[in-house]
Amino acid sequence: MRAVVLKGPDDFSVQEVDTPIIGDGDLLIKMGKAAICGTDLRILNGTKTKGVRYPSIIGHEICGDIFKIGKNVSDFSIGEKVAIANVIPCNSCRCCLNDQENACLNRKAIGYEFDGGFAEYVLIPEIAIKSGNVVKLPNYVSYEEGALIEPLSCCIRGLKNAGTKFNDCVLVVGAGPIGLMHIQLSKIAGAKKVIVSEPNKMRREKALKLGADIVVDPTKEDLSKIILKETNNIGADIIIMAIGVPAIVNSTLKLCRKGGTVNLFAGFAGTGESKIEVNTIHYNEINVNGSTAYKRSDYLQAADMVITGKVHLKEIVTDVFKIDDFEKAYEICKSGTGLKVLIEP
Ligand SMILES: [Zn+2]
Ligand SMILES: [Zn+2]
């Protein structure tokens, strides 16, 4: 089969590899579409190496059809469309037992410990099937939407950590694919006003289309002034940082109201170090938290929202490339001209 093989940091190529041979408890999925995530880019360019195997096949936002079924696997049939929750928690570590399976200390994941979606076929190991990580989709859900259930579930986790509720004023910093999901989820959670800060015009327009009330170009407009004006001088209730730029963390903290919450959703670039004035947090009693991956309950909620048409994901897809054109897809991702870029066989 054709696959993108990661050989080392900043070293990958499309090549012919053996199609995985499944065991009695496994499934083989024919990949329909797999999306490229910001984390994949950091793995490909070598800035993220933790938990990455060489050589391996990455890609963790996957939707496809059941192609082969191990003889001990029941409840699935050939040709069924499925999406894959790639994170497999251990269910017994301190985090798992503390209702934080998304941060499992022994987590295994497809696209990391197990080969992932940037290939024609993906082996789904028994452990993932047994823990309910293979989710059936009706045929009207496209492969694109199916693949994007994974990042949507991460955003649902972020939203829950942020605690967005009825009548809140939410600032979403960055309107890439993740920011565009957060806008929609914030509205669904009851936010009365969603303000979006984004320098790219196409992304601002997309943000408006997907429910943002106000969009701001922070390179030309005074974001701080606009936030104060829109919130009766108190600041945003909730801020979601959906772009990992360490240099703007400090100024973003200052846009939060006293007692509000700032969720550092994005993975931050470089070493992730940022100089912040901690008294902003201290005197204003601001809650700052993070978000990593998702719980399977978040994934099931994300799948349900996609199945029932509550979120618009097709709007977020701008490019689809064949596996053999992976290099082009990678370049588009790096250029930032598109939004979500997907791969298909
Ligand atoms: Zn991802
Ligand atoms: Zn665990």
mmCIF file with all atom_site columns, N, CA, C and O in Angstrom, residues 281-297:
data_model
loop_
_atom_site.group_PDB
_atom_site.id
_atom_site.type_symbol
_atom_site.label_atom_id
_atom_site.label_alt_id
_atom_site.label_comp_id
_atom_site.label_asym_id
_atom_site.label_entity_id
_atom_site.label_seq_id
_atom_site.pdbx_PDB_ins_code
_atom_site.Cartn_x
_atom_site.Cartn_y
_atom_site.Cartn_z
_atom_site.occupancy
_atom_site.B_iso_or_equiv
_atom_site.pdbx_formal_charge
_atom_site.auth_seq_id
_atom_site.auth_comp_id
_atom_site.auth_asym_id
_atom_site.auth_atom_id
_atom_site.pdbx_PDB_model_num
ATOM 1  N N  . ILE A 1 281 ? -2.769  37.630 36.595 1.00 0.00 ? 281 ILE A N  1
ATOM 2  C CA . ILE A 1 281 ? -3.523  36.459 37.053 1.00 0.00 ? 281 ILE A CA 1
ATOM 3  C C  . ILE A 1 281 ? -3.851  36.613 38.537 1.00 0.00 ? 281 ILE A C  1
ATOM 4  O O  . ILE A 1 281 ? -4.988  36.409 38.966 1.00 0.00 ? 281 ILE A O  1
ATOM 5  N N  . HIS A 1 282 ? -2.844  37.034 39.285 1.00 0.00 ? 282 HIS A N  1
ATOM 6  C CA . HIS A 1 282 ? -2.995  37.153 40.736 1.00 0.00 ? 282 HIS A CA 1
ATOM 7  C C  . HIS A 1 282 ? -4.119  38.127 41.139 1.00 0.00 ? 282 HIS A C  1
ATOM 8  O O  . HIS A 1 282 ? -5.078  37.747 41.806 1.00 0.00 ? 282 HIS A O  1
ATOM 9  N N  . TYR A 1 283 ? -3.991  39.367 40.714 1.00 0.00 ? 283 TYR A N  1
ATOM 10 C CA . TYR A 1 283 ? -4.946  40.378 41.186 1.00 0.00 ? 283 TYR A CA 1
ATOM 11 C C  . TYR A 1 283 ? -6.341  40.212 40.590 1.00 0.00 ? 283 TYR A C  1
ATOM 12 O O  . TYR A 1 283 ? -7.334  40.619 41.194 1.00 0.00 ? 283 TYR A O  1
ATOM 13 N N  . ASN A 1 284 ? -6.386  39.650 39.420 1.00 0.00 ? 284 ASN A N  1
ATOM 14 C CA . ASN A 1 284 ? -7.700  39.514 38.756 1.00 0.00 ? 284 ASN A CA 1
ATOM 15 C C  . ASN A 1 284 ? -8.341  38.149 38.973 1.00 0.00 ? 284 ASN A C  1
ATOM 16 O O  . ASN A 1 284 ? -9.407  37.869 38.431 1.00 0.00 ? 284 ASN A O  1
ATOM 17 N N  . GLU A 1 285 ? -7.680  37.313 39.735 1.00 0.00 ? 285 GLU A N  1
ATOM 18 C CA . GLU A 1 285 ? -8.193  35.961 39.994 1.00 0.00 ? 285 GLU A CA 1
ATOM 19 C C  . GLU A 1 285 ? -8.611  35.266 38.696 1.00 0.00 ? 285 GLU A C  1
ATOM 20 O O  . GLU A 1 285 ? -9.687  34.685 38.581 1.00 0.00 ? 285 GLU A O  1
ATOM 21 N N  . ILE A 1 286 ? -7.717  35.358 37.709 1.00 0.00 ? 286 ILE A N  1
ATOM 22 C CA . ILE A 1 286 ? -8.011  34.716 36.424 1.00 0.00 ? 286 ILE A CA 1
ATOM 23 C C  . ILE A 1 286 ? -7.660  33.233 36.515 1.00 0.00 ? 286 ILE A C  1
ATOM 24 O O  . ILE A 1 286 ? -6.648  32.849 37.099 1.00 0.00 ? 286 ILE A O  1
ATOM 25 N N  . ASN A 1 287 ? -8.521  32.422 35.966 1.00 0.00 ? 287 ASN A N  1
ATOM 26 C CA . ASN A 1 287 ? -8.245  30.986 35.890 1.00 0.00 ? 287 ASN A CA 1
ATOM 27 C C  . ASN A 1 287 ? -7.583  30.710 34.549 1.00 0.00 ? 287 ASN A C  1
ATOM 28 O O  . ASN A 1 287 ? -8.140  31.034 33.507 1.00 0.00 ? 287 ASN A O  1
ATOM 29 N N  . VAL A 1 288 ? -6.402  30.123 34.609 1.00 0.00 ? 288 VAL A N  1
ATOM 30 C CA . VAL A 1 288 ? -5.704  29.770 33.368 1.00 0.00 ? 288 VAL A CA 1
ATOM 31 C C  . VAL A 1 288 ? -5.596  28.252 33.336 1.00 0.00 ? 288 VAL A C  1
ATOM 32 O O  . VAL A 1 288 ? -5.123  27.645 34.297 1.00 0.00 ? 288 VAL A O  1
ATOM 33 N N  . ASN A 1 289 ? -6.078  27.650 32.273 1.00 0.00 ? 289 ASN A N  1
ATOM 34 C CA . ASN A 1 289 ? -5.925  26.198 32.178 1.00 0.00 ? 289 ASN A CA 1
ATOM 35 C C  . ASN A 1 289 ? -5.556  25.760 30.768 1.00 0.00 ? 289 ASN A C  1
ATOM 36 O O  . ASN A 1 289 ? -5.447  26.586 29.858 1.00 0.00 ? 289 ASN A O  1
ATOM 37 N N  . GLY A 1 290 ? -5.312  24.499 30.627 1.00 0.00 ? 290 GLY A N  1
ATOM 38 C CA . GLY A 1 290 ? -4.917  23.950 29.337 1.00 0.00 ? 290 GLY A CA 1
ATOM 39 C C  . GLY A 1 290 ? -5.956  22.971 28.846 1.00 0.00 ? 290 GLY A C  1
ATOM 40 O O  . GLY A 1 290 ? -7.095  22.946 29.338 1.00 0.00 ? 290 GLY A O  1
ATOM 41 N N  . SER A 1 291 ? -5.574  22.176 27.879 1.00 0.00 ? 291 SER A N  1
ATOM 42 C CA . SER A 1 291 ? -6.481  21.167 27.353 1.00 0.00 ? 291 SER A CA 1
ATOM 43 C C  . SER A 1 291 ? -5.651  20.192 26.529 1.00 0.00 ? 291 SER A C  1
ATOM 44 O O  . SER A 1 291 ? -4.858  20.620 25.697 1.00 0.00 ? 291 SER A O  1
ATOM 45 N N  . THR A 1 292 ? -5.815  18.923 26.781 1.00 0.00 ? 292 THR A N  1
ATOM 46 C CA . THR A 1 292 ? -5.084  17.958 25.968 1.00 0.00 ? 292 THR A CA 1
ATOM 47 C C  . THR A 1 292 ? -6.017  16.850 25.516 1.00 0.00 ? 292 THR A C  1
ATOM 48 O O  . THR A 1 292 ? -6.820  16.337 26.308 1.00 0.00 ? 292 THR A O  1
ATOM 49 N N  . ALA A 1 293 ? -5.965  16.546 24.254 1.00 0.00 ? 293 ALA A N  1
ATOM 50 C CA . ALA A 1 293 ? -6.739  15.440 23.666 1.00 0.00 ? 293 ALA A CA 1
ATOM 51 C C  . ALA A 1 293 ? -8.213  15.496 24.073 1.00 0.00 ? 293 ALA A C  1
ATOM 52 O O  . ALA A 1 293 ? -8.803  16.588 24.161 1.00 0.00 ? 293 ALA A O  1
ATOM 53 N N  . TYR A 1 294 ? -8.797  14.351 24.370 1.00 0.00 ? 294 TYR A N  1
ATOM 54 C CA . TYR A 1 294 ? -10.235 14.295 24.657 1.00 0.00 ? 294 TYR A CA 1
ATOM 55 C C  . TYR A 1 294 ? -10.517 13.011 25.417 1.00 0.00 ? 294 TYR A C  1
ATOM 56 O O  . TYR A 1 294 ? -9.731  12.064 25.397 1.00 0.00 ? 294 TYR A O  1
ATOM 57 N N  . LYS A 1 295 ? -11.637 13.018 26.103 1.00 0.00 ? 295 LYS A N  1
ATOM 58 C CA . LYS A 1 295 ? -12.118 11.772 26.708 1.00 0.00 ? 295 LYS A CA 1
ATOM 59 C C  . LYS A 1 295 ? -12.985 11.092 25.656 1.00 0.00 ? 295 LYS A C  1
ATOM 60 O O  . LYS A 1 295 ? -13.519 11.755 24.763 1.00 0.00 ? 295 LYS A O  1
ATOM 61 N N  . ARG A 1 296 ? -13.179 9.787  25.780 1.00 0.00 ? 296 ARG A N  1
ATOM 62 C CA . ARG A 1 296 ? -14.033 9.116  24.789 1.00 0.00 ? 296 ARG A CA 1
ATOM 63 C C  . ARG A 1 296 ? -15.445 9.670  24.830 1.00 0.00 ? 296 ARG A C  1
ATOM 64 O O  . ARG A 1 296 ? -16.132 9.726  23.824 1.00 0.00 ? 296 ARG A O  1
ATOM 65 N N  . SER A 1 297 ? -15.876 10.157 25.998 1.00 0.00 ? 297 SER A N  1
ATOM 66 C CA . SER A 1 297 ? -17.213 10.766 26.052 1.00 0.00 ? 297 SER A CA 1
ATOM 67 C C  . SER A 1 297 ? -17.264 12.034 25.197 1.00 0.00 ? 297 SER A C  1
ATOM 68 O O  . SER A 1 297 ? -18.273 12.321 24.553 1.00 0.00 ? 297 SER A O  1
#
